[in-house]
Coordinates of C-alpha atoms in Angstrom, one line a residue:
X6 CA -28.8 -49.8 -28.6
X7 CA -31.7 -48.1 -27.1
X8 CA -31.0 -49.7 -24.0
X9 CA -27.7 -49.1 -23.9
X10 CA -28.6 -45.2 -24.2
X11 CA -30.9 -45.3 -21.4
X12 CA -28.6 -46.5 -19.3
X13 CA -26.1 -44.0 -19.9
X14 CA -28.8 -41.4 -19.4
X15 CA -29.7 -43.3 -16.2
X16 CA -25.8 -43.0 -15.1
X17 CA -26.0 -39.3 -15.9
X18 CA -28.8 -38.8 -13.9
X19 CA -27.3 -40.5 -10.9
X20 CA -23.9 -38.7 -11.3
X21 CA -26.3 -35.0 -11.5
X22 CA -28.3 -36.5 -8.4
X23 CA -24.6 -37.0 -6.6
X24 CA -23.1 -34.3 -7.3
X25 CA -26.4 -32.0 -6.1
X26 CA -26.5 -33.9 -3.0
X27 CA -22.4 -33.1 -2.7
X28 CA -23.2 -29.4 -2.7
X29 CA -26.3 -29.4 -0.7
X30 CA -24.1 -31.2 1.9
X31 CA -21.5 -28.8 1.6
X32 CA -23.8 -26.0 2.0
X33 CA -25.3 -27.6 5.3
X34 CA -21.7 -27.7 6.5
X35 CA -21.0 -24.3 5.8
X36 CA -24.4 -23.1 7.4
X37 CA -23.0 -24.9 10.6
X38 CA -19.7 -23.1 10.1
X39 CA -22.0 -19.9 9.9
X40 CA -23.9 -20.9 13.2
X41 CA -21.5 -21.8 15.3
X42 CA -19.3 -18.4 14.1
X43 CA -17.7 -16.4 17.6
X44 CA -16.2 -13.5 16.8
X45 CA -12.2 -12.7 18.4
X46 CA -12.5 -16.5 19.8
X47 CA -9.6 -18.5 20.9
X48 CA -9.0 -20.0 17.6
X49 CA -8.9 -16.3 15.6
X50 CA -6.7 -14.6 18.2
X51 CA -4.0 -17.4 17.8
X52 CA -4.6 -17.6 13.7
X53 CA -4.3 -13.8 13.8
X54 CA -1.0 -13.9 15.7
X55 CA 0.8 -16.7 13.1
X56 CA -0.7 -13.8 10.4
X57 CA 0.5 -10.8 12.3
X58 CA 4.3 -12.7 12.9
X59 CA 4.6 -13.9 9.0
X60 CA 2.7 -11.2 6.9
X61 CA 3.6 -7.6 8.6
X62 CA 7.1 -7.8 9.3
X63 CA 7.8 -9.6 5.3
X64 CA 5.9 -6.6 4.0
X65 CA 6.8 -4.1 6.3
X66 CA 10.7 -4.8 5.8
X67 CA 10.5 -4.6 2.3
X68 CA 8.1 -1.7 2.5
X69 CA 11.1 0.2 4.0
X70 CA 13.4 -0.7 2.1
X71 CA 11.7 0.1 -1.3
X72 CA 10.9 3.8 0.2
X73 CA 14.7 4.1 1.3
X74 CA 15.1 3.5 -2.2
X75 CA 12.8 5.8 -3.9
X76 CA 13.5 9.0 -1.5
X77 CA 16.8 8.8 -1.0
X78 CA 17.3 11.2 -4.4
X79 CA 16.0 14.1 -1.9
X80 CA 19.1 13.3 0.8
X81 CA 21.8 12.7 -2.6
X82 CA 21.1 15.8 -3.9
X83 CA 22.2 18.2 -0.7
X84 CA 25.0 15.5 0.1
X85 CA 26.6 16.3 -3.3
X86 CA 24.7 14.9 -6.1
X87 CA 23.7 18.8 -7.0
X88 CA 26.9 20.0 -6.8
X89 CA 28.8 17.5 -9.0
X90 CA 26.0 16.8 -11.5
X91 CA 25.6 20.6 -11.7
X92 CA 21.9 20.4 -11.4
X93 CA 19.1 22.5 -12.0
X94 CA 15.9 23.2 -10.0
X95 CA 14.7 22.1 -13.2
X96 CA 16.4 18.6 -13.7
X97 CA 16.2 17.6 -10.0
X98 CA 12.4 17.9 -10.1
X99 CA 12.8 15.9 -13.8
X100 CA 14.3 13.3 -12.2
X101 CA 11.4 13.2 -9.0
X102 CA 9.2 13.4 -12.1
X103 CA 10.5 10.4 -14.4
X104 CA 9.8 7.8 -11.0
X105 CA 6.1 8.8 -11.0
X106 CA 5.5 8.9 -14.6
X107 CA 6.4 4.6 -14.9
X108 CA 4.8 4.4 -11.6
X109 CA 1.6 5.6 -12.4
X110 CA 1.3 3.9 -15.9
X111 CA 2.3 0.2 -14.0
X112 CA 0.3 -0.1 -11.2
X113 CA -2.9 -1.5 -12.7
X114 CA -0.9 -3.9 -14.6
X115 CA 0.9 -4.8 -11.9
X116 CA -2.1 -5.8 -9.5
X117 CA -3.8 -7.7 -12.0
X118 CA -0.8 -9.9 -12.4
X119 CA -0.8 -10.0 -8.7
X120 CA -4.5 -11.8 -8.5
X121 CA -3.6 -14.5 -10.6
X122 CA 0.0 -15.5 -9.8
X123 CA 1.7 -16.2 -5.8
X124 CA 2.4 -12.8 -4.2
X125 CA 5.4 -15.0 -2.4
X126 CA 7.0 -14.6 -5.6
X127 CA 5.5 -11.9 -6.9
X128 CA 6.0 -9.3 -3.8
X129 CA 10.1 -10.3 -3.0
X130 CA 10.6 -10.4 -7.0
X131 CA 9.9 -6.6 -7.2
X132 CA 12.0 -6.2 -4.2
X133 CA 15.1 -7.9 -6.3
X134 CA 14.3 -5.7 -9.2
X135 CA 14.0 -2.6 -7.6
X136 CA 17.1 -3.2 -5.4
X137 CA 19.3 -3.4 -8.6
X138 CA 17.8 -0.7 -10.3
X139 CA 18.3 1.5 -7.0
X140 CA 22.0 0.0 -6.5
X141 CA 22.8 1.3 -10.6
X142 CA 22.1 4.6 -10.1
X143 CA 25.0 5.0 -8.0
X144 CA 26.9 4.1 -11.2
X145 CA 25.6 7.0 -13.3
X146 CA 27.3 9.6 -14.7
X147 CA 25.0 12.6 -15.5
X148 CA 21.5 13.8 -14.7
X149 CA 19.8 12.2 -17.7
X150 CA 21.0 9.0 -16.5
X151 CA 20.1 9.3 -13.4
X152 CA 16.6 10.3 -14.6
X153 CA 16.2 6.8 -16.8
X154 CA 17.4 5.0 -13.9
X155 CA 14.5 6.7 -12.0
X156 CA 11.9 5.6 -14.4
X157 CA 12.9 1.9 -14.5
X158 CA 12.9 2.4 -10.1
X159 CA 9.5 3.5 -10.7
X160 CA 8.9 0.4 -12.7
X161 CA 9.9 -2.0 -10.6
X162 CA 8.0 -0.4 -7.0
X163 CA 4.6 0.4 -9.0
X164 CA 3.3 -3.1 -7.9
X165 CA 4.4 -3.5 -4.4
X166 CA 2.6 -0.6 -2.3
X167 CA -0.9 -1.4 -4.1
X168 CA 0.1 -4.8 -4.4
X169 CA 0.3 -4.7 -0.4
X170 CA -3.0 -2.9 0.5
X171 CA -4.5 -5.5 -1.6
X172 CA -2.4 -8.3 0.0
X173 CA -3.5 -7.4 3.3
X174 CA -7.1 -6.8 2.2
X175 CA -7.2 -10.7 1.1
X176 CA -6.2 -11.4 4.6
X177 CA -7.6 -9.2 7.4
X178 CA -11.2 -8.2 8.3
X179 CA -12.3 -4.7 8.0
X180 CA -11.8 -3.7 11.1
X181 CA -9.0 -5.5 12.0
X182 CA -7.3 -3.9 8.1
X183 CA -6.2 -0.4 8.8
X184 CA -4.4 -1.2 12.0
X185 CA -2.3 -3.9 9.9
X186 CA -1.9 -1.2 7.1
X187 CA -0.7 1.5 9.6
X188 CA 1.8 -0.8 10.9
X189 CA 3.1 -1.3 7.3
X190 CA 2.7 2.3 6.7
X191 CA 5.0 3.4 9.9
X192 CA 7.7 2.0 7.4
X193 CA 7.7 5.0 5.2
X194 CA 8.0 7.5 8.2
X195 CA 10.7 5.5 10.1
X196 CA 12.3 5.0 6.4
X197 CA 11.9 8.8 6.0
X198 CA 13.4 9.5 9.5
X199 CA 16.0 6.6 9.1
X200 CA 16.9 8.0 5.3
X201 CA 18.2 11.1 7.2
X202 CA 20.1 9.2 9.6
X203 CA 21.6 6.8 7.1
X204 CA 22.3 9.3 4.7
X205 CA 24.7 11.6 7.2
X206 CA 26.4 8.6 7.9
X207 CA 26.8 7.0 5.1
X208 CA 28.0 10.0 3.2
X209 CA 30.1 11.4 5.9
X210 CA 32.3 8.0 6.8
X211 CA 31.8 6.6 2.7
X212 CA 32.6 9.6 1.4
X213 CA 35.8 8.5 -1.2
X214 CA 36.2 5.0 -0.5
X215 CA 36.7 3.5 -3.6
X216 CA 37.1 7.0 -5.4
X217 CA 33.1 7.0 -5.0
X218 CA 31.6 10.4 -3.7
X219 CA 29.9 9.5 -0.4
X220 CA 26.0 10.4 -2.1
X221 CA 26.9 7.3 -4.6
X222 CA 27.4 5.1 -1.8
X223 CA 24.1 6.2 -0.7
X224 CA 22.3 4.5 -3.6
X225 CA 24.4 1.1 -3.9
X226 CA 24.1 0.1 -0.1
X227 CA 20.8 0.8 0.0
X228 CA 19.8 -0.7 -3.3
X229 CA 21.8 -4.3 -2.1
X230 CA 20.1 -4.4 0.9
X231 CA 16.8 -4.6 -0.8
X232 CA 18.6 -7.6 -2.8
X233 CA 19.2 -9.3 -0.3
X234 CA 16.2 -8.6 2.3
X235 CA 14.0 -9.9 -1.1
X236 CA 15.8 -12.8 -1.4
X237 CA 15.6 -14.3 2.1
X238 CA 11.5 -12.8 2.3
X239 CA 10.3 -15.2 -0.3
X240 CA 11.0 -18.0 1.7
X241 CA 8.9 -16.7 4.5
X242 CA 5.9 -14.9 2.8
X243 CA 2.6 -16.1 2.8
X244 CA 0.6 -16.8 -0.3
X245 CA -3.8 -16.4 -0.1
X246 CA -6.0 -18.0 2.3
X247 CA -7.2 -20.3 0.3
X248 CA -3.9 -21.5 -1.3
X249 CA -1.0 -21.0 1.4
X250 CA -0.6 -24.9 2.5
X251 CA 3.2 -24.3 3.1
X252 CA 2.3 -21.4 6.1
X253 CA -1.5 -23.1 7.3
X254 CA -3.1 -25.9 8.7
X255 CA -6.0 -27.2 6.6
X256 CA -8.3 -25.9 9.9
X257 CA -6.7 -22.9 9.7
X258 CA -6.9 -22.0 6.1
X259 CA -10.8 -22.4 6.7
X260 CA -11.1 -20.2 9.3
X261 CA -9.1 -17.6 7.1
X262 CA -11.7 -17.6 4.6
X263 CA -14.4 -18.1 6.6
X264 CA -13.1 -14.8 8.8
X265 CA -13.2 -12.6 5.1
X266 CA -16.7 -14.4 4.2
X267 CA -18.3 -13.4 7.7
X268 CA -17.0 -9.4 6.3
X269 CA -18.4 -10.2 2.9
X270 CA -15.3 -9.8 1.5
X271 CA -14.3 -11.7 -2.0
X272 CA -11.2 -13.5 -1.5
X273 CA -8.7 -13.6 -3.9
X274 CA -7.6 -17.1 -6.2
X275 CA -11.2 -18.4 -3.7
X276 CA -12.8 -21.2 -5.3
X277 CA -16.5 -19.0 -5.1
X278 CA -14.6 -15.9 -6.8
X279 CA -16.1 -14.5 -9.8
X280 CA -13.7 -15.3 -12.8
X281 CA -13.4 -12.3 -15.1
X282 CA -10.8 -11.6 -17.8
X283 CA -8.7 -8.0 -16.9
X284 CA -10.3 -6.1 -19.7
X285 CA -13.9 -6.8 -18.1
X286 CA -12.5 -5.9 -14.2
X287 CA -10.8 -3.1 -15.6
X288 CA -13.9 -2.0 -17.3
X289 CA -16.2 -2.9 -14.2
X290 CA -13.7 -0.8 -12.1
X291 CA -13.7 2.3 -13.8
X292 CA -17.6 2.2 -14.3
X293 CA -18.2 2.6 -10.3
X294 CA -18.7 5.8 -9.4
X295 CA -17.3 4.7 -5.8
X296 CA -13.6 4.4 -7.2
X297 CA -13.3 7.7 -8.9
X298 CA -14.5 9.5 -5.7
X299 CA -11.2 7.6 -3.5
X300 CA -9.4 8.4 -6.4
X301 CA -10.6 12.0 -5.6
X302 CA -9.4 12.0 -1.9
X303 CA -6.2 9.8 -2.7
X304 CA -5.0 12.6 -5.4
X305 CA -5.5 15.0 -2.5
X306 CA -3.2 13.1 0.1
X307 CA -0.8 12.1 -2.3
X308 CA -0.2 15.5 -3.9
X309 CA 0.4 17.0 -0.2
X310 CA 2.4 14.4 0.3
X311 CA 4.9 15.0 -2.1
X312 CA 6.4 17.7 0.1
X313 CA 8.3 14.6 1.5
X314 CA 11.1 15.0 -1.5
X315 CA 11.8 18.8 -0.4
X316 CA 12.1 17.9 3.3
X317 CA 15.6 18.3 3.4
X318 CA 15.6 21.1 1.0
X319 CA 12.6 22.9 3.5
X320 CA 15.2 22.4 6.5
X321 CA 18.1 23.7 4.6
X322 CA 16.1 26.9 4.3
X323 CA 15.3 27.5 7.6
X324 CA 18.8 27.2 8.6
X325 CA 20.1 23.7 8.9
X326 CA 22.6 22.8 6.2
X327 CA 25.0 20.2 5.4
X328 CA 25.1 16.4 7.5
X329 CA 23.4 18.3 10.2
X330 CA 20.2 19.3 7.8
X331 CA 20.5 15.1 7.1
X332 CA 19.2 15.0 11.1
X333 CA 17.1 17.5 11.3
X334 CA 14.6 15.7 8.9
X335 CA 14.0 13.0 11.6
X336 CA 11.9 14.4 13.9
X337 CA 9.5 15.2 11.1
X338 CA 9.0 11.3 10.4
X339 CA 8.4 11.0 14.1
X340 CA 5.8 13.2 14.3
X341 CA 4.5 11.0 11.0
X342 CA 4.8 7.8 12.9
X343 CA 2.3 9.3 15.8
X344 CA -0.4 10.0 13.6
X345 CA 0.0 7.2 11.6
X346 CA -0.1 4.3 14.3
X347 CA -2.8 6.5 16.6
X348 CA -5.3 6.6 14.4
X349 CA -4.7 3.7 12.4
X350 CA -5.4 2.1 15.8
X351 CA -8.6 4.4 16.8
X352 CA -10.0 3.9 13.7
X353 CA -10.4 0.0 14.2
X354 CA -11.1 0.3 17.4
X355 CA -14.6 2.7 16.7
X356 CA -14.9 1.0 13.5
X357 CA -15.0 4.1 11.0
X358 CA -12.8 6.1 9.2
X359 CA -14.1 9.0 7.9
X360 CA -14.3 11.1 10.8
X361 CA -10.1 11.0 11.5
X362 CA -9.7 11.6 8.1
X363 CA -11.8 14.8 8.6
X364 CA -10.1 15.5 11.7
X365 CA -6.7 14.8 10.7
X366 CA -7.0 17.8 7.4
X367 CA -8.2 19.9 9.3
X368 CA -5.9 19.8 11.7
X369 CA -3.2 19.9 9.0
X370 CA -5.2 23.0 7.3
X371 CA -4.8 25.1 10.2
X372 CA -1.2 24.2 10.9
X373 CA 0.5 24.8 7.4
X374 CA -1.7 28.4 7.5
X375 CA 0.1 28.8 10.9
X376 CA 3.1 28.2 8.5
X377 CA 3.1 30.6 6.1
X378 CA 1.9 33.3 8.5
X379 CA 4.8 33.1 10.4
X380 CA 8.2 34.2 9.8
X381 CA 10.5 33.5 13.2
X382 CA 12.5 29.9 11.4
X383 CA 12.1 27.5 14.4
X384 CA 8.6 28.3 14.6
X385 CA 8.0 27.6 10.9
X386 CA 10.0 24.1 11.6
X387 CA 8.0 23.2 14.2
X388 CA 4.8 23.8 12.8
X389 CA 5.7 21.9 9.6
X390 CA 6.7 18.9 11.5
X391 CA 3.5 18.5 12.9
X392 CA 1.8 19.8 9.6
X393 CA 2.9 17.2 7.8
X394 CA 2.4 14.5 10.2
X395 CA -1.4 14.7 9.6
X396 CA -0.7 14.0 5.9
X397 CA 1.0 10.7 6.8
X398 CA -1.9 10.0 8.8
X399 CA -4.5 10.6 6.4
X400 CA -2.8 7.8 3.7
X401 CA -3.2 5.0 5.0
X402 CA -6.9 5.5 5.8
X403 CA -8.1 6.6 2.8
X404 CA -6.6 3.4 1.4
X405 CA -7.8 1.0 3.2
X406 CA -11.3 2.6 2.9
X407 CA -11.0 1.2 -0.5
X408 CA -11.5 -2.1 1.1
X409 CA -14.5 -1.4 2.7
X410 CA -16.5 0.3 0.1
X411 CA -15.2 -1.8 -3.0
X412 CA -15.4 -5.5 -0.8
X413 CA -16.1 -7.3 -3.8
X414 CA -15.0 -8.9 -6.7
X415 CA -11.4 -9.5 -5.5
X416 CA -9.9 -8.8 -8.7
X417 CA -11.8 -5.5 -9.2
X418 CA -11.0 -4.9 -5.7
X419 CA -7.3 -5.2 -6.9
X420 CA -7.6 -3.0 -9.8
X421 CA -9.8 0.0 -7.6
X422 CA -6.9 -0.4 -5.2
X423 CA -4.0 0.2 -8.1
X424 CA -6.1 2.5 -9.9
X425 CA -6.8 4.8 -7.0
X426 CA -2.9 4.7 -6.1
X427 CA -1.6 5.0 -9.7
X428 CA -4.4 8.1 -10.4
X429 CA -3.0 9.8 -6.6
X430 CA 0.5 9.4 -7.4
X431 CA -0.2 11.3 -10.6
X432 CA -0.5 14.3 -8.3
X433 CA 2.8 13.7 -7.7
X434 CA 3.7 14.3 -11.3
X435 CA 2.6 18.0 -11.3
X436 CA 3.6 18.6 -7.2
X437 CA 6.9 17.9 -7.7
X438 CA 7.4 21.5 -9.3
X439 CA 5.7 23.3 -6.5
X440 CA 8.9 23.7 -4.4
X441 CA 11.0 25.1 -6.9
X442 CA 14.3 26.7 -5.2
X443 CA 13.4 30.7 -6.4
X444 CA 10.4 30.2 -4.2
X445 CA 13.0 30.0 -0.9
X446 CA 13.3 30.5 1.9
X447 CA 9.4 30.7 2.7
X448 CA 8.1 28.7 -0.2
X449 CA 4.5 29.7 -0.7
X450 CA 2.7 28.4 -3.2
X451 CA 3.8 25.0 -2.1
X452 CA 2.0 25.1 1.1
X453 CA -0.9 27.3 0.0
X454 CA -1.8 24.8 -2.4
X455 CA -0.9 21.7 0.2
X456 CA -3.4 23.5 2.6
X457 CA -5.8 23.8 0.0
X458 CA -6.1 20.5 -0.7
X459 CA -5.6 19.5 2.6
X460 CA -9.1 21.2 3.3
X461 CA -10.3 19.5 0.3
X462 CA -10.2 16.2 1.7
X463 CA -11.7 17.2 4.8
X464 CA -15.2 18.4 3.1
X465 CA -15.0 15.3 0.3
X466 CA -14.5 12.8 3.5
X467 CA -18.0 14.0 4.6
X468 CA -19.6 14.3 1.7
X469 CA -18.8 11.1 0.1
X470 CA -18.9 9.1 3.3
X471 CA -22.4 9.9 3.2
X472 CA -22.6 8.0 -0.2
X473 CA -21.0 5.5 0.4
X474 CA -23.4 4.7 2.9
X475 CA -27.0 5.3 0.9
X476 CA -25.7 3.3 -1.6
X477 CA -23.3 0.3 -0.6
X478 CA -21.8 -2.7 -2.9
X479 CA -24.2 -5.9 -2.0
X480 CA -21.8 -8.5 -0.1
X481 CA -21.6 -12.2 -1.1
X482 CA -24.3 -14.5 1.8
X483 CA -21.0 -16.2 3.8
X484 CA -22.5 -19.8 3.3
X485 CA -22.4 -19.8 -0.4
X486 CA -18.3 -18.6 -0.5
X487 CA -17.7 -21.3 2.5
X488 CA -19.4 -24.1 0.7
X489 CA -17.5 -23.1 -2.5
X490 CA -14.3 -23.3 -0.4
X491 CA -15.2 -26.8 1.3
X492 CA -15.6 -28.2 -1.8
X493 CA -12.2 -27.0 -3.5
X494 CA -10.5 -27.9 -0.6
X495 CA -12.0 -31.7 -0.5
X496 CA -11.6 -31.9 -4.7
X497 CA -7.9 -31.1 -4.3
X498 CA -7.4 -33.5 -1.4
X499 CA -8.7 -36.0 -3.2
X500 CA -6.6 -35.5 -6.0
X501 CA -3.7 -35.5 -3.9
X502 CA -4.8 -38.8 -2.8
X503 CA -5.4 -40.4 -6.3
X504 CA -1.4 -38.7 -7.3

C-alpha cells in the first residue's frame, strides 16, 4: 500500500512538474509575441478593416434605428399626436420622463448580462424588443398609454448604447476607440436629422391610410424596421476577441487580444480576466472615485442634451410650423455630425481628449449666451444650431474616456460604463421640464441652465484630467493576459480534437 501511495504522489508530482513547464512555455511564447510586437503593421491594418466592415455598420444601423425610435415622440407630437390626444405641457414631458426613468434603473443590469452572455444575441435581441414596443405605440389610445409604452421602450434600449461603448471597448485600442465610437455616434445626429425628414414624409403621404392619423404611422414603420434590421444583424455580428471563431481566424483572434493586452486593457469573457460575481463588480465600481467624477461630466452632457426632444418645438417658435418645422430640424443634426466625426477623429489622432472636450463647452458656452441675448429669430436659429452641435460632440468623448481611465477589470469596466450612462441619463429625468411651452417663444431658463452646465464641463474636464493622471489604474503586464489566452485557446482545441 505504501508503495502504491508513493507512486501516486510521484504521478502528481510529474503531472504539477508538466503542467508548470506548460505555462512557463506559454509564457516564453507570449514574451516573443511581446518582442516581436509592430504597432499599425500589415497584419493590424487588414484585422482592423474585417473589424471596421463587421462591427461599425451592425451597431451603427441599429444605433439609428433605436434613436429613430426613442425621439421620434418630439416629431408625433407637432404632427398631430398633441392635438388629438389633447395633451398638456405637462403630460408630453411625462411621457419624455417615463423612457428615462426604466432606462436609468436597467442599464447596469443590462451590461452585466452583457459580460457573461454573446453580444450577437444579446445586442440584435434588444433591437427586436424595442422595435415592437416602438411599433405598439402607434396602437395606443390615450396619453397614459402612450406613457407605459414609453417606459417598456426605455426598457428594452437601456442595454444597447452602454452595451456598445463597452462592445467597442472590448475590441479597439485606446486610441484607435473614440474614432470607432464617433462613427457610431454620427447615427444619432443623422437619425435626428433623418427623424425630421422621415417624419414630414411619412405623416404627410400616410396621413389616413388605413383610418390611421399620419403621426401613428410614424411609430409603426419605424418600430418594424428595427424588427427586421435586428433580425438579419445577428447573423452578421461579432461576438469577443477571444470567442468569435465564426468571424476570426485562429491568427487573427490572437492578435485581437494581443492588440487590447499591448493597451493594458482587460478583455472581456478572456481566459486571464478576473472572475467576480456582479454584487462584488458592482461594489468595486462604485467605490472608485474615478467613476463618480465621469458620472459628473456625463450628467452634464447628457442634461444639455436633452434639448434634442424640444428641437422641433424650439423651431416652431421661431417661426417654422407644420411639415416645414419637420425640415427645419435637419440642419441642426448636420452641424451635430461636424463636431461629432471632427473631433472624434482629432482626438485619436493627438491621443487625448480632454482638451476638445474643454474646447468644445466652451465654445457651446458662448454660443447659447449669444442665444439668449439675441432677439432677431433667424439669428437665434442659427446660433442654436451650432450651439448644440458642440453638445453632440462632447458625448461621445466623455464616454469613451471611461475606457481609458477605468481599463481594467472588463466586467467593472462594463458596469462604470452603464453606471456613468444610467446616472447622465438621469439628468434627463429633471431636464425634460426645462422647456415647458409658457416659457416660449425665447425659452430662458432652458438654455441658461444648458450654458451653465455646459461651462461646468469645461472646468471639471481640466480639473479631473489632472487626476486622472497623478493617480492612474495599474494595467495588467501584456505577457501574463497572452499566455493566459495561448493556453485557453490550445485547451479548447484539444478538446475539440478529443470530441
Amino acid at each position: 500500500m505504501a508503495a502504491l501511495g508513493n507512486k501516486e504522489d510521484d504521478t502528481q508530482v510529474e503531472h504539477e512538474g508538466a503542467g508548470k513547464t506548460e505555462d512557463a512555455a506559454y509564457v516564453i511564447q507570449a514574451q516573443q509575441l511581446a518582442a516581436q510586437w509592430q504597432d499599425d503593421s500589415e497584419e493590424e491594418r487588414k484585422l482592423k478593416r474585417k473589424l471596421d466592415w463587421r462591427i461599425l455598420p451592425c451597431t451603427w444601423v441599429l444605433y439609428t434605428l433605436g434613436y429613430l425610435d426613442r425621439a421620434n415622440i418630439g416629431n408625433a407630437k407637432t404632427g398631430g399626436l398633441e392635438r388629438d390626444f389633447k395633451l398638456t405641457s405637462d403630460q408630453y414631458s411625462i411621457i419624455v420622463l417615463m423612457f428615462f426613468v426604466s432606462y436609468l434603473v436597467a442599464e447596469v443590469p443590462a451590461n452585466m448580462i452583457l459580460t457573461r452572455v454573446r453580444p450577437s444575441v444579446f445586442l440584435p435581441g434588444l433591437g427586436l424588443l424595442w422595435g415592437t414596443f416602438a411599433a405598439l405605440m402607434g396602437a395606443t389610445q390615450n396619453w397614459s398609454q402612450l406613457a407605459g409604452m414609453r417606459f417598456l421602450l426605455g426598457i428594452a434600449e437601456a442595454g444597447f448604447a452602454p452595451g456598445c461603448a463597452f462592445y467597442l471597448s472590448t475590441w479597439y485600442r485606446r486610441y484607435e476607440l473614440t474614432t470607432r465610437y464617433s462613427f457610431l455616434y454620427t447615427s444619432v445626429p443623422i437619425a435626428g436629422a433623418v427623424s425630421g425628414l422621415l417624419a414630414g414624409v411619412i405623416m404627410q403621404y400616410m396621413e389616413g391610410v388605413a383610418g390611421l392619423a399620419g403621426w401613428r404611422w410614424l411609430f409603426i414603420l419605424e418600430g418594424i424596421a428595427s424588427i427586421v434590421a435586428a433580425s438579419v444583424i445577428y447573423f452578421y455580428m461579432p461576438d469577443y476577441p477571444s470567442n468569435s471563431k465564426r468571424f476570426l481566424k485562429e491568427e487573427e483572434s490572437i492578435l485581437a487580444c494581443q492588440r487590447l493586452a499591448v493597451d493594458g486593457i482587460d478583455m472581456a469573457q478572456g481566459a486571464g480576466s478576473e472572475k467576480h460575481s456582479h454584487w462584488a463588480v458592482f461594489k468595486m465600481t462604485c467605490k472608485d472615485w474615478r467613476v463618480w467624477a465621469q458620472c459628473l461630466m456625463f450628467v452634464l452632457v447628457t442634461g444639455a442634451q436633452t434639448m434634442q426632444y424640444f428641437i422641433p418645438t424650439l423651431v416652431q417658435s421661431f417661426g417654422w410650423t407644420g411639415y416645414t418645422g419637420q425640415y427645419y430640424t435637419i440642419p441642426a443634426y448636420g452641424a451635430c455630425l461636424l463636431y461629432v466625426v471632427g473631433c472624434g477623429w482629432l482626438a485619436d489622432k493627438y491621443k487625448t481628449k480632454w482638451p476638445f472636450i474643454c474646447a468644445l463647452s466652451a465654445i457651446g458656452t458662448v454660443l447659447f449666451i449669444a442665444v439668449t441675448v439675441t432677439t432677431n429669430k433667424t439669428a437665434q436659429y442659427v446660433l442654436t444650431i451650432f450651439a448644440f452641435g458642440t453638445i453632440y460632440g462632447c458625448s461621445p468623448l466623455v464616454k469613451t474616456w471611461v475606457s481609458d481611465v477605468i481599463p481594467q477589470p472588463a466586467a467593472k469596466r462594463a458596469v462604470a460604463i452603464a453606471l456613468i450612462n444610467s446616472i447622465g441619463n438621469a439628468s434627463s429625468i429633471y431636464s425634460s421640464w426645462l422647456w415647458p411651452s409658457k416659457d416660449a417663444p425665447r425659452y430662458i431658463p432652458g438654455f441658461a441652465t444648458t450654458t451653465t452646465w455646459l461651462f461646468v464641463l469645461c472646468v471639471s474636464s481640466v480639473v479631473f484630467q489632472y487626476f486622472f493622471k497623478k493617480y492612474p489604474i495599474e494595467r495588467k503586464d501584456q505577457s501574463g493576459v497572452m499566455a493566459a489566452e495561448l493556453r485557453a485557446k490550445r485547451e479548447a482545441a484539444e478538446k475539440g480534437t478529443r470530441a
